[in-house]
C-alpha cells in the first residue's frame, strides 16, 4: 500500500465512523452501541452484557439498524458495564444483562433513552444523559486516550478512520529524520514513564549515536502498583503505540522495535499482537513502508514480573534473555542499549503521544500544560475516591480538580488525608496541598514524583506509617539485589517500619529510618533504589507526628496498624522498654 | 491425596526449545512457552533448554528464579492470585488474604493438597479501580471482601 491507498482507506473508514461524530449515518446503521471492554469492565461482566445486547438486537429484528462494537477502556471503571450509544453519545452505566431487553426496546426501537440506566449527578440527582454533560468526561482533554473507548481496538480500519497512520505517512513523505526530532523537541514532551526526560533530546542522542544498527523499545512493563494507563492504552488503542514506535524508528534510524509488555496483562499482549499482525497485512510494518524505502519491524517481548524491569537498563537486559538487573549509566541506552547498540526506549504513554504531535505540530502540543511540563498526562485514579478510573488532563491541572472535579471526591463522606502519587518511587501529598498544580516540578517540591501517573487517594482511615511500610515491603521484595545499599538498606528500613507499626520501635528508630532513606537515595545503583526511600522521606516530612505517636505512645490513631493496642496496653509496653 | 505429576507433552516442550537452539537471548521466551504449556518449569526440561540454548544450568536457574512469573513446582488446577497493589491494600486486601488462607488451609504461595487451588499474592494487576481484586485463572473478581471468598471458591471445582 502507498500513501494514496492509505488516504483512500481513510476516507472510507471515516465514513463508517461518522455516526460516532454525531453526523448523519452513511453506513446504513442508525446506531452504534459501544460496549466498554476494558479490563475493569470485563471483570464487571461486560462480555455477558455485550452478548445479551447482540442477541436482543437480533431478537427484536434490529441487526440492520444497530451495530455493536466492543471498545477499550472508556475511563470510569467503577461504572461498568457501560454502553455509549451514538449518535448523541448517550451514556448508560452499570448495565446488567437483564436490563438489555428494555434498553433495546426503549432506545433502539422506540427512540427514547432508558432513564433509569442513565448517569445522574451525584449531588442533585439530575439526569446527565450525554457524555459531554458528565463532569468525569467533560473536564478532560484526551490526546493519549483519543481513541480509547471510541474505536474497536482490533480494527485497523477504525484507527485509520481516526487519522491513524496519517502521521506516519506525513513523516515518510517529506520529513527528514532531523525534522521529526526537531518537532519532538519543539513539543516539549517529556517521558511519561516516570523520570520525565525530554523525549526529543533522547531521540536526538540516539539519532546522532554512531552505528548502523539501532533499536526502538516500548516500555510496557508498568510494574508500578496503582498504575494502569499503559495497560489501558495497549488494550484500547494499540495502533497508536505502534504508529509512534514506527515514527520513532524512522526518526532515529532504527529498523527493529521491541514492545516489552508484562505477562500479567494478557489482553494488552493479545491486542498489541493483533495490531502488529494487521499492520503487517496492510504493509505498514514491512521492508518498504508506504513505498518510502523505510523498513521497520516490531516484536513483542513478554515481561516476567519484576518491578525493576521498568528501569531501562534492566529492561534491556531482560529483552536479551538475562536477569533484569540494571547497570550503571552512562553509557545511556541512546549510546549503548539493547545488544550494546544505540536504543531509544520510551514508555507506552509517550509513544501514544507521537502521532498527534506530528499531525498537529510541536507548537500545538507545547501550548498545552505549564512552564516545563507540556501536554497532557493520564492518571490512574484509585483508592478511597468516588470515581475510579483513567483520566487525562493538561499538566498544570490542580490536584483538587482531579480528585474532586473529575474524581467526585472522597468515598463515604470521609475526609481526604493524602494523595499518593508515583507509586513506590513517589510520596504522599497531604490534603493541605490539594491546590497544587500537577507537574513534574511541583510534585518533586513536595517530595513526590509524577511517576507513571498513579494517584491513590487515602482517607482519614489510612495510617501513613503503615502505607510507608507497604511500599518498603514492595521495594525490598523487588530489589534485584545487585547493589548493597538497595538490597540491605531497604530491608533494614522495612524492619524499622514493621516494628513501628507493631509498637516495638522507639524515637531513635525514626531518625535512623530517615538516615537510611537518605543514604540509600544517594548510593543506590539505579532508580529503584534511589527512590526507594521516597515514601519514607515524604511521610516523615509531612506526617512526623504520626511517626512520633507510633514510636513514643505506641499507638496508631487510625487502627490500620497491626498493633491496634489501647492506651492501657501501651503503658505496659512502655514499662517494658517498648519491646514486646 | 496422592500427588500426581501433571501430564505435559514432552515433545511439544522440546519443539519450543529446538526452535531457539543456539539463541541464548531467547531464554525468557522459551521459559514462558514451557511454563504456559506445562504449568511450571520441570527440571528435566530446563536441563534440555540449557543445553540447546548454549547456557549453563545455573544461568538458566539464575535468570528464571529472578522473575516472579516463573515457578518450579506444579500448581493447582485453578490459580488464585490476590492483588496486593496499593489500591487493593488500602481497601482491605489483607483481610481477604487471611480469609483465603483460612478457607484453603494453606499459606501463599502454596497449593492445596488436593491440587485444586494454588494461592499467590501478586503485585498490582492493573485493576486498581475495582480494588480489592482477586483473580482465579482468567476471571477477575472485583470488590472482594472476606465474606465473598467462600462463594468465589465455590465456583471452581
PDB file of C-alpha atoms in Angstrom, chain B:
ATOM      1  CA  UNK B   1      -4.366 -37.306  48.456  1.00  0.00           C
ATOM      2  CA  UNK B   2      -1.784 -38.712  46.008  1.00  0.00           C
ATOM      3  CA  UNK B   3       0.448 -36.143  44.386  1.00  0.00           C
ATOM      4  CA  UNK B   4       0.118 -36.546  40.645  1.00  0.00           C
ATOM      5  CA  UNK B   5       2.518 -35.042  38.198  1.00  0.00           C
ATOM      6  CA  UNK B   6       0.567 -33.123  35.584  1.00  0.00           C
ATOM      7  CA  UNK B   7       0.922 -34.658  32.170  1.00  0.00           C
ATOM      8  CA  UNK B   8       2.805 -32.414  29.858  1.00  0.00           C
ATOM      9  CA  UNK B   9       3.634 -33.175  26.296  1.00  0.00           C
ATOM     10  CA  UNK B  10       7.385 -33.558  26.366  1.00  0.00           C
ATOM     11  CA  UNK B  11       7.715 -33.443  22.593  1.00  0.00           C
ATOM     12  CA  UNK B  12       5.878 -30.155  22.473  1.00  0.00           C
ATOM     13  CA  UNK B  13       8.214 -28.618  25.057  1.00  0.00           C
ATOM     14  CA  UNK B  14      11.202 -29.931  23.131  1.00  0.00           C
ATOM     15  CA  UNK B  15       9.886 -28.282  19.980  1.00  0.00           C
ATOM     16  CA  UNK B  16       9.804 -24.885  21.734  1.00  0.00           C
ATOM     17  CA  UNK B  17      13.389 -25.391  22.801  1.00  0.00           C
ATOM     18  CA  UNK B  18      14.593 -26.631  19.440  1.00  0.00           C
ATOM     19  CA  UNK B  19      13.076 -23.640  17.656  1.00  0.00           C
ATOM     20  CA  UNK B  20      15.578 -21.452  19.517  1.00  0.00           C
ATOM     21  CA  UNK B  21      18.631 -23.703  19.514  1.00  0.00           C
ATOM     22  CA  UNK B  22      21.797 -21.659  19.804  1.00  0.00           C
ATOM     23  CA  UNK B  23      19.969 -18.449  20.766  1.00  0.00           C
ATOM     24  CA  UNK B  24      20.739 -17.682  24.411  1.00  0.00           C
ATOM     25  CA  UNK B  25      18.837 -14.377  24.106  1.00  0.00           C
ATOM     26  CA  UNK B  26      15.605 -16.334  23.646  1.00  0.00           C
ATOM     27  CA  UNK B  27      15.781 -17.898  27.100  1.00  0.00           C
ATOM     28  CA  UNK B  28      12.861 -15.996  28.610  1.00  0.00           C
ATOM     29  CA  UNK B  29      10.699 -16.622  25.538  1.00  0.00           C
ATOM     30  CA  UNK B  30      11.420 -20.343  25.755  1.00  0.00           C
ATOM     31  CA  UNK B  31      10.784 -20.485  29.500  1.00  0.00           C
ATOM     32  CA  UNK B  32       7.464 -18.664  29.036  1.00  0.00           C
ATOM     33  CA  UNK B  33       6.353 -21.134  26.394  1.00  0.00           C
ATOM     34  CA  UNK B  34       7.341 -24.092  28.543  1.00  0.00           C
ATOM     35  CA  UNK B  35       5.510 -22.720  31.539  1.00  0.00           C
ATOM     36  CA  UNK B  36       2.440 -21.907  29.505  1.00  0.00           C
ATOM     37  CA  UNK B  37       2.264 -25.473  28.237  1.00  0.00           C
ATOM     38  CA  UNK B  38       3.295 -27.373  31.365  1.00  0.00           C
ATOM     39  CA  UNK B  39       2.076 -25.017  34.065  1.00  0.00           C
ATOM     40  CA  UNK B  40       5.532 -24.798  35.613  1.00  0.00           C
ATOM     41  CA  UNK B  41       9.187 -25.324  34.730  1.00  0.00           C
ATOM     42  CA  UNK B  42      10.047 -29.027  35.126  1.00  0.00           C
ATOM     43  CA  UNK B  43      13.733 -29.619  35.888  1.00  0.00           C
ATOM     44  CA  UNK B  44      14.469 -32.160  33.128  1.00  0.00           C
ATOM     45  CA  UNK B  45      13.114 -29.692  30.591  1.00  0.00           C
ATOM     46  CA  UNK B  46      15.320 -26.910  31.976  1.00  0.00           C
ATOM     47  CA  UNK B  47      18.350 -29.156  31.581  1.00  0.00           C
ATOM     48  CA  UNK B  48      17.424 -29.670  27.944  1.00  0.00           C
ATOM     49  CA  UNK B  49      16.814 -25.968  27.437  1.00  0.00           C
ATOM     50  CA  UNK B  50      20.193 -25.025  28.910  1.00  0.00           C
ATOM     51  CA  UNK B  51      21.935 -27.451  26.610  1.00  0.00           C
ATOM     52  CA  UNK B  52      20.120 -26.316  23.471  1.00  0.00           C
ATOM     53  CA  UNK B  53      20.472 -22.590  24.071  1.00  0.00           C
ATOM     54  CA  UNK B  54      24.126 -22.888  24.948  1.00  0.00           C
ATOM     55  CA  UNK B  55      23.773 -21.812  28.569  1.00  0.00           C
ATOM     56  CA  UNK B  56      24.757 -23.461  31.822  1.00  0.00           C
ATOM     57  CA  UNK B  57      22.004 -24.788  34.054  1.00  0.00           C
ATOM     58  CA  UNK B  58      22.936 -22.217  36.692  1.00  0.00           C
ATOM     59  CA  UNK B  59      22.475 -19.436  34.162  1.00  0.00           C
ATOM     60  CA  UNK B  60      19.030 -20.791  33.331  1.00  0.00           C
ATOM     61  CA  UNK B  61      18.086 -21.057  37.003  1.00  0.00           C
ATOM     62  CA  UNK B  62      19.670 -17.695  37.776  1.00  0.00           C
ATOM     63  CA  UNK B  63      17.509 -15.991  35.218  1.00  0.00           C
ATOM     64  CA  UNK B  64      14.319 -17.962  35.774  1.00  0.00           C
ATOM     65  CA  UNK B  65      14.367 -17.551  39.554  1.00  0.00           C
ATOM     66  CA  UNK B  66      14.864 -13.795  39.193  1.00  0.00           C
ATOM     67  CA  UNK B  67      11.365 -13.378  37.776  1.00  0.00           C
ATOM     68  CA  UNK B  68       8.284 -13.794  39.910  1.00  0.00           C
ATOM     69  CA  UNK B  69       6.423 -15.163  36.913  1.00  0.00           C
ATOM     70  CA  UNK B  70       8.377 -18.423  36.756  1.00  0.00           C
ATOM     71  CA  UNK B  71       7.546 -21.290  39.075  1.00  0.00           C
ATOM     72  CA  UNK B  72       9.348 -24.540  39.638  1.00  0.00           C
ATOM     73  CA  UNK B  73       6.705 -26.712  41.220  1.00  0.00           C
ATOM     74  CA  UNK B  74       3.452 -27.964  39.741  1.00  0.00           C
ATOM     75  CA  UNK B  75       0.476 -25.834  40.609  1.00  0.00           C
ATOM     76  CA  UNK B  76      -3.166 -26.460  41.324  1.00  0.00           C
ATOM     77  CA  UNK B  77      -5.856 -26.721  38.682  1.00  0.00           C
ATOM     78  CA  UNK B  78      -7.034 -23.222  39.496  1.00  0.00           C
ATOM     79  CA  UNK B  79      -4.619 -20.420  40.188  1.00  0.00           C
ATOM     80  CA  UNK B  80      -5.806 -17.814  42.655  1.00  0.00           C
ATOM     81  CA  UNK B  81      -3.965 -14.528  42.674  1.00  0.00           C
ATOM     82  CA  UNK B  82      -4.694 -11.956  45.334  1.00  0.00           C
ATOM     83  CA  UNK B  83      -3.686  -8.485  44.235  1.00  0.00           C
ATOM     84  CA  UNK B  84      -1.667  -6.601  46.829  1.00  0.00           C
ATOM     85  CA  UNK B  85      -1.187  -3.375  44.892  1.00  0.00           C
ATOM     86  CA  UNK B  86      -1.560  -0.056  46.679  1.00  0.00           C
ATOM     87  CA  UNK B  87      -5.226   0.431  45.929  1.00  0.00           C
ATOM     88  CA  UNK B  88      -6.106  -3.117  46.940  1.00  0.00           C
ATOM     89  CA  UNK B  89      -4.002  -2.779  50.079  1.00  0.00           C
ATOM     90  CA  UNK B  90      -5.680   0.394  51.300  1.00  0.00           C
ATOM     91  CA  UNK B  91      -9.055  -1.154  50.580  1.00  0.00           C
ATOM     92  CA  UNK B  92      -8.520  -4.252  52.679  1.00  0.00           C
ATOM     93  CA  UNK B  93      -6.593  -6.894  50.725  1.00  0.00           C
ATOM     94  CA  UNK B  94      -5.000  -8.148  53.962  1.00  0.00           C
ATOM     95  CA  UNK B  95      -8.332  -9.339  55.358  1.00  0.00           C
ATOM     96  CA  UNK B  96      -9.164 -11.053  52.071  1.00  0.00           C
ATOM     97  CA  UNK B  97      -5.817 -12.827  52.159  1.00  0.00           C
ATOM     98  CA  UNK B  98      -6.433 -14.051  55.693  1.00  0.00           C
ATOM     99  CA  UNK B  99      -9.818 -15.435  54.702  1.00  0.00           C
ATOM    100  CA  UNK B 100      -8.466 -17.128  51.584  1.00  0.00           C
ATOM    101  CA  UNK B 101      -5.738 -18.796  53.627  1.00  0.00           C
ATOM    102  CA  UNK B 102      -8.266 -19.866  56.214  1.00  0.00           C
ATOM    103  CA  UNK B 103     -10.691 -21.315  53.661  1.00  0.00           C
ATOM    104  CA  UNK B 104      -7.976 -23.110  51.715  1.00  0.00           C
ATOM    105  CA  UNK B 105      -5.942 -24.208  54.719  1.00  0.00           C
ATOM    106  CA  UNK B 106      -2.694 -23.111  53.098  1.00  0.00           C
ATOM    107  CA  UNK B 107      -0.447 -20.075  53.056  1.00  0.00           C
ATOM    108  CA  UNK B 108       0.532 -18.214  49.903  1.00  0.00           C
ATOM    109  CA  UNK B 109       2.349 -19.265  47.746  1.00  0.00           C
ATOM    110  CA  UNK B 110       1.223 -22.856  48.230  1.00  0.00           C
ATOM    111  CA  UNK B 111      -1.025 -25.400  46.610  1.00  0.00           C
ATOM    112  CA  UNK B 112      -3.814 -27.260  48.371  1.00  0.00           C
ATOM    113  CA  UNK B 113      -3.081 -30.987  48.957  1.00  0.00           C
ATOM    114  CA  UNK B 114      -5.866 -31.962  46.547  1.00  0.00           C
ATOM    115  CA  UNK B 115      -4.232 -29.718  43.908  1.00  0.00           C
ATOM    116  CA  UNK B 116      -7.475 -27.884  43.381  1.00  0.00           C
ATOM    117  CA  UNK B 117      -6.108 -24.403  44.121  1.00  0.00           C
ATOM    118  CA  UNK B 118      -2.826 -22.565  44.226  1.00  0.00           C
ATOM    119  CA  UNK B 119      -2.718 -19.286  46.085  1.00  0.00           C
ATOM    120  CA  UNK B 120      -0.392 -16.428  45.211  1.00  0.00           C
ATOM    121  CA  UNK B 121      -0.089 -12.852  46.302  1.00  0.00           C
ATOM    122  CA  UNK B 122       0.782 -10.640  43.337  1.00  0.00           C
ATOM    123  CA  UNK B 123       1.809  -7.030  42.884  1.00  0.00           C
ATOM    124  CA  UNK B 124      -0.781  -4.925  41.101  1.00  0.00           C
ATOM    125  CA  UNK B 125      -2.610  -6.428  38.185  1.00  0.00           C
ATOM    126  CA  UNK B 126      -3.743  -3.016  36.963  1.00  0.00           C
ATOM    127  CA  UNK B 127      -7.392  -3.222  38.032  1.00  0.00           C
ATOM    128  CA  UNK B 128      -6.910  -0.626  40.760  1.00  0.00           C
ATOM    129  CA  UNK B 129     -10.282   0.949  40.188  1.00  0.00           C
ATOM    130  CA  UNK B 130     -12.024  -2.232  41.316  1.00  0.00           C
ATOM    131  CA  UNK B 131      -9.982  -2.925  44.432  1.00  0.00           C
ATOM    132  CA  UNK B 132      -9.664  -5.260  46.219  1.00  0.00           C
ATOM    133  CA  UNK B 133      -9.256  -7.708  43.370  1.00  0.00           C
ATOM    134  CA  UNK B 134      -8.763 -11.469  43.283  1.00  0.00           C
ATOM    135  CA  UNK B 135      -8.215 -13.380  40.059  1.00  0.00           C
ATOM    136  CA  UNK B 136      -8.966 -17.051  39.657  1.00  0.00           C
ATOM    137  CA  UNK B 137      -7.494 -18.385  36.406  1.00  0.00           C
ATOM    138  CA  UNK B 138      -8.605 -15.799  33.851  1.00  0.00           C
ATOM    139  CA  UNK B 139     -11.540 -14.422  35.863  1.00  0.00           C
ATOM    140  CA  UNK B 140     -11.262 -11.155  37.717  1.00  0.00           C
ATOM    141  CA  UNK B 141     -13.344 -10.799  40.875  1.00  0.00           C
ATOM    142  CA  UNK B 142     -13.752  -7.161  41.843  1.00  0.00           C
ATOM    143  CA  UNK B 143     -14.571  -5.506  45.142  1.00  0.00           C
ATOM    144  CA  UNK B 144     -13.871  -8.671  47.121  1.00  0.00           C
ATOM    145  CA  UNK B 145     -14.439  -8.690  50.868  1.00  0.00           C
ATOM    146  CA  UNK B 146     -13.766 -11.648  53.194  1.00  0.00           C
ATOM    147  CA  UNK B 147     -17.436 -12.712  53.163  1.00  0.00           C
ATOM    148  CA  UNK B 148     -17.374 -13.158  49.391  1.00  0.00           C
ATOM    149  CA  UNK B 149     -14.436 -15.572  49.492  1.00  0.00           C
ATOM    150  CA  UNK B 150     -16.313 -18.885  50.012  1.00  0.00           C
ATOM    151  CA  UNK B 151     -18.747 -18.037  47.211  1.00  0.00           C
ATOM    152  CA  UNK B 152     -15.922 -17.327  44.815  1.00  0.00           C
ATOM    153  CA  UNK B 153     -14.099 -20.566  45.643  1.00  0.00           C
ATOM    154  CA  UNK B 154     -17.352 -22.492  45.217  1.00  0.00           C
ATOM    155  CA  UNK B 155     -17.388 -21.559  41.516  1.00  0.00           C
ATOM    156  CA  UNK B 156     -14.242 -23.581  40.787  1.00  0.00           C
ATOM    157  CA  UNK B 157     -14.364 -27.361  41.060  1.00  0.00           C
TER     158      UNK B 157
END
